[in-house]
Coordinates of C-alpha atoms in Angstrom, one line a residue:
M207 CA 9.4 -23.7 1.1
I208 CA 11.9 -21.0 1.9
D209 CA 13.8 -21.6 -1.3
A210 CA 10.7 -21.0 -3.3
A211 CA 9.4 -18.1 -1.2
V212 CA 12.7 -16.0 -1.2
P213 CA 14.6 -15.9 -4.5
G214 CA 18.3 -16.4 -4.0
L215 CA 17.9 -17.9 -0.4
R216 CA 18.6 -21.6 0.3
R217 CA 19.0 -23.6 3.4
I218 CA 22.4 -25.3 3.5
G219 CA 22.6 -26.8 7.0
T220 CA 21.6 -26.6 10.6
L221 CA 23.3 -25.4 13.7
D222 CA 22.2 -28.2 16.0
E223 CA 25.0 -27.7 18.5
V224 CA 24.9 -23.9 18.7
P225 CA 22.3 -22.7 21.1
E226 CA 20.5 -19.6 19.8
S227 CA 23.2 -18.6 17.3
S228 CA 23.6 -14.8 17.5
G229 CA 26.7 -14.0 15.5
L230 CA 28.8 -15.3 12.6
A231 CA 32.3 -14.6 11.4
A232 CA 34.9 -16.2 9.1
G233 CA 37.0 -18.9 10.7
P234 CA 40.8 -19.5 10.6
Q235 CA 40.6 -21.6 7.4
P236 CA 38.7 -21.1 4.2
G237 CA 35.2 -22.6 4.5
T238 CA 35.2 -22.4 8.3
Y239 CA 33.2 -20.1 10.5
Y240 CA 32.7 -19.2 14.2
S241 CA 29.4 -18.7 15.9
F242 CA 28.2 -18.6 19.6
G243 CA 25.0 -18.7 21.7
D244 CA 22.9 -15.7 22.8
N245 CA 23.0 -14.1 26.3
G246 CA 23.3 -16.5 29.2
N247 CA 24.7 -19.4 27.1
V248 CA 28.1 -20.9 27.6
P249 CA 31.1 -18.6 26.7
T250 CA 32.1 -20.7 23.8
L251 CA 33.0 -20.0 20.1
F252 CA 31.8 -22.9 18.0
Q253 CA 33.9 -23.5 14.9
L254 CA 31.7 -24.7 12.0
D255 CA 32.2 -26.1 8.6
D256 CA 30.2 -24.7 5.7
K257 CA 27.2 -26.9 6.5
G258 CA 27.0 -25.7 10.1
R259 CA 28.5 -28.8 11.7
V260 CA 30.6 -28.1 14.8
T261 CA 34.3 -29.1 14.2
K262 CA 35.8 -27.5 17.3
K263 CA 34.7 -25.7 20.6
V264 CA 36.8 -22.8 21.9
E265 CA 36.2 -22.0 25.5
I266 CA 36.6 -18.2 26.1
G267 CA 37.9 -16.9 29.4
A268 CA 35.0 -14.4 30.0
K269 CA 31.4 -14.5 30.9
N270 CA 28.6 -14.4 28.3
K271 CA 26.4 -11.7 29.7
D272 CA 24.8 -10.7 26.4
W273 CA 27.0 -11.7 23.5
E274 CA 25.4 -10.4 20.3
S275 CA 28.1 -9.9 17.6
L276 CA 31.3 -11.3 16.3
T277 CA 33.9 -9.8 13.9
R278 CA 37.6 -10.3 13.1
D279 CA 40.7 -8.4 12.0
P280 CA 43.2 -9.5 9.4
Q281 CA 45.6 -10.8 12.1
G282 CA 43.0 -13.4 13.3
N283 CA 41.9 -11.5 16.4
Y284 CA 38.2 -11.8 17.1
F285 CA 36.0 -9.2 18.8
I286 CA 32.9 -10.5 20.6
G287 CA 30.3 -7.9 21.2
D288 CA 29.1 -8.2 24.8
C289 CA 27.0 -5.2 24.3
G290 CA 23.4 -6.5 24.0
N291 CA 21.4 -3.8 25.8
N292 CA 17.7 -4.2 25.0
D293 CA 16.6 -1.8 27.7
S294 CA 19.5 0.7 27.1
D295 CA 20.3 0.5 30.8
R296 CA 23.7 -1.3 30.9
R297 CA 26.8 0.4 32.3
D298 CA 29.2 -2.5 31.6
L299 CA 29.3 -2.6 27.8
R300 CA 32.3 -4.2 26.3
L301 CA 34.0 -6.0 23.4
L302 CA 36.1 -9.0 24.1
R303 CA 39.3 -9.2 22.1
V304 CA 40.4 -12.8 21.8
N305 CA 42.6 -15.0 19.6
P306 CA 41.3 -18.6 19.4
A307 CA 44.9 -19.9 19.8
S308 CA 44.9 -18.4 23.4
P309 CA 41.3 -18.2 24.3
Q310 CA 41.8 -17.7 28.0
Q311 CA 43.7 -14.4 27.3
V312 CA 40.9 -11.9 26.9
G313 CA 41.4 -8.2 26.2
K314 CA 38.5 -6.0 27.2
I315 CA 37.4 -2.9 25.3
D316 CA 35.0 -1.2 27.7
F317 CA 33.0 1.6 26.4
T318 CA 30.1 4.0 27.1
Y319 CA 28.1 6.0 24.5
A320 CA 29.1 9.7 24.3
D321 CA 25.4 10.8 23.9
Q322 CA 23.8 8.6 26.6
S323 CA 23.2 10.3 30.0
E324 CA 20.2 8.3 31.3
F325 CA 20.1 4.6 32.2
P326 CA 17.6 3.9 30.8
P327 CA 16.4 6.8 28.7
K328 CA 12.8 7.3 27.8
K329 CA 11.4 4.5 25.6
K330 CA 11.5 6.5 22.4
Q331 CA 15.2 7.3 23.0
R332 CA 16.3 3.7 23.7
N333 CA 18.7 3.3 20.8
F334 CA 21.8 2.1 22.7
D335 CA 21.4 -1.7 22.1
C336 CA 24.2 -3.0 19.8
E337 CA 23.9 -6.4 18.2
A338 CA 26.1 -5.7 15.1
S339 CA 29.8 -4.8 15.1
L340 CA 32.4 -4.7 12.4
W341 CA 36.2 -4.4 12.4
H342 CA 37.3 -2.0 9.7
D343 CA 40.4 0.1 9.2
G344 CA 41.7 -0.3 12.7
Q345 CA 38.5 0.4 14.5
I346 CA 35.4 -1.4 15.7
W347 CA 32.2 0.0 14.2
L348 CA 29.0 -0.4 16.2
F349 CA 25.6 -0.4 14.6
T350 CA 22.7 0.0 17.0
K351 CA 19.3 -1.8 17.0
D352 CA 16.6 0.8 17.3
Q353 CA 13.6 -0.4 19.3
Q354 CA 11.5 2.2 17.3
E355 CA 12.7 0.7 14.0
Q356 CA 13.8 4.0 12.5
T357 CA 17.5 4.6 12.8
S358 CA 20.7 2.6 13.3
N359 CA 23.3 4.9 14.8
V360 CA 27.0 4.1 14.0
Y361 CA 29.7 4.5 16.6
T362 CA 33.4 3.7 16.7
V363 CA 35.9 2.6 19.3
P364 CA 39.5 1.5 18.9
D365 CA 40.4 -2.1 18.5
Q366 CA 42.8 -2.2 21.4
P367 CA 41.9 -3.0 25.0
G368 CA 41.1 0.0 27.2
Q369 CA 38.3 2.2 28.4
Y370 CA 36.7 4.4 25.7
T371 CA 33.8 6.7 24.9
A372 CA 32.1 5.5 21.7
K373 CA 31.6 8.4 19.3
R374 CA 28.7 8.6 17.0
V375 CA 29.9 9.1 13.4
A376 CA 26.8 8.4 11.4
S377 CA 23.1 7.5 11.5
I378 CA 21.4 5.3 9.0
T379 CA 17.6 5.6 8.4
L380 CA 16.0 2.2 8.0
P381 CA 12.7 0.6 9.0
G382 CA 14.1 -2.3 11.0
Q383 CA 16.2 -3.6 13.8
V384 CA 19.8 -4.4 13.0
T385 CA 21.0 -7.8 14.3
D386 CA 24.3 -8.1 12.4
V387 CA 26.6 -6.5 9.9
A388 CA 28.9 -7.7 7.2
L389 CA 31.2 -6.0 4.6
S390 CA 31.9 -7.6 1.2
P391 CA 35.5 -8.6 0.3
S392 CA 35.7 -5.7 -2.1
G393 CA 34.7 -3.2 0.7
H394 CA 32.0 -1.7 -1.6
R395 CA 28.9 -3.4 -0.2
L396 CA 27.7 -3.4 3.4
V397 CA 24.8 -5.6 4.6
L398 CA 22.8 -4.8 7.7
L399 CA 20.9 -7.9 8.8
G400 CA 17.5 -7.5 10.4
R401 CA 15.0 -10.0 11.7
G402 CA 13.7 -11.7 8.6
E403 CA 15.1 -9.0 6.4
L404 CA 18.3 -7.3 5.3
F405 CA 19.5 -3.9 4.0
I406 CA 22.1 -3.4 1.4
L407 CA 24.3 -0.3 1.2
D408 CA 26.6 0.2 -1.8
G409 CA 29.3 2.8 -2.3
S410 CA 32.8 3.4 -3.8
S411 CA 34.2 4.2 -0.4
W412 CA 33.4 3.6 3.3
A413 CA 32.2 7.2 3.7
D414 CA 29.9 6.8 0.7
I415 CA 28.5 3.5 2.0
L416 CA 27.5 5.1 5.3
K417 CA 25.6 7.8 3.4
A418 CA 23.9 5.4 1.0
T419 CA 20.2 4.7 0.9
P420 CA 19.6 1.2 2.2
K421 CA 17.9 -1.3 -0.2
R422 CA 15.6 -3.7 1.7
V423 CA 15.4 -7.4 0.9
D424 CA 12.6 -9.5 2.5
L425 CA 13.7 -12.8 4.1
T426 CA 10.3 -13.6 5.6
G427 CA 10.1 -17.2 6.7
A428 CA 13.8 -17.7 7.3
G429 CA 13.4 -17.2 11.0
Q430 CA 15.1 -14.9 13.5
T431 CA 18.1 -14.0 11.4
E432 CA 21.0 -13.0 13.7
G433 CA 24.3 -13.7 12.0
A434 CA 25.8 -12.7 8.7
E435 CA 29.1 -13.1 6.9
F436 CA 30.1 -12.8 3.3
K437 CA 31.2 -16.1 1.7
D438 CA 32.3 -14.3 -1.5
E439 CA 31.4 -11.0 -3.2
K440 CA 27.9 -12.2 -4.2
T441 CA 27.1 -14.7 -1.5
L442 CA 26.0 -14.1 2.1
L443 CA 25.9 -16.8 4.8
I444 CA 23.1 -16.2 7.4
S445 CA 22.5 -18.0 10.7
T446 CA 19.3 -17.9 12.8
E447 CA 18.5 -18.3 16.4
E448 CA 16.4 -21.3 15.6
G449 CA 19.4 -23.1 14.2
G450 CA 19.1 -22.5 10.5
L451 CA 22.1 -21.9 8.2
Y452 CA 21.4 -20.2 4.8
E453 CA 23.2 -19.0 1.7
F454 CA 21.8 -15.9 0.0
T455 CA 22.8 -14.8 -3.4
L456 CA 22.7 -11.0 -3.3
P457 CA 20.8 -9.1 -6.1

C-alpha cells in the first residue's frame, strides 16, 4: 500500500529488535547502520544490516534520558543527541561522543542555547527541542523541532567534549517538525525529515543549502518517521518509531 501511495518509497525491512527507533546513522562497514530506542529505553546502539536485522548490540556507558539523534564523523566517532526537549525546560542538554570500539568511554558535549532564558518559555516560543543533529566540518549542527511547525532553528557546537553555548546560525522556515537530518555524499543536498514528510534543501555550498527554500515531500502512511541516512546520492534510508525501515528514491 505504501509503495503505491508514495512514489519512490518502498519498505525493505523491519526493526523488530529496536524499540521506538529514533535515529539512524551509517555503520562501520558498508551496508551497516546504527539505530537506538527513544527516551527511557536501554542505552544501546543496535547495529543493523540493510534489512533492519540486528547484527550487534553496543552498550553505551551513559543513560538514555531522551536520545533523539545520531550522527558520525569521518573517524568513526558517533554523537548521540541526548537533547530531546519537548517542553523546552531541560537544563541538562548534551551530545554523547562515543566510539563503538570503546563504548563505555563517553565524552560529553554539554550545551545551553544562547537565546534561551526561560525554562520553559511561553508555549509559542518553545523551539528548543532538538531531534536532529549532523556532524559537518568539525562541528555538530543542531536543527530544532518547532512545536508551532513554523521554523527550524540551526545551532552549532564543537565536536569535542566540554561545556558550550550553542549559537544560532540560521533559521529555516518550514511547515513541519524536524525529527532527523541527513546530508548527501556530495554535500549538495540536505534532507530534514519530519513526521510523515521530508524537506529537501539543495545548494552548491553549505551556506547556500541553509538559505535554500525547502521542497516538501509527502510520506503519509509511512508512520512516525524518525531516522534518516543517505544510502547513496539518490537513495535515503528511513526508520520509523513503529519499526518500519524504508528506502526512498529522491526526486
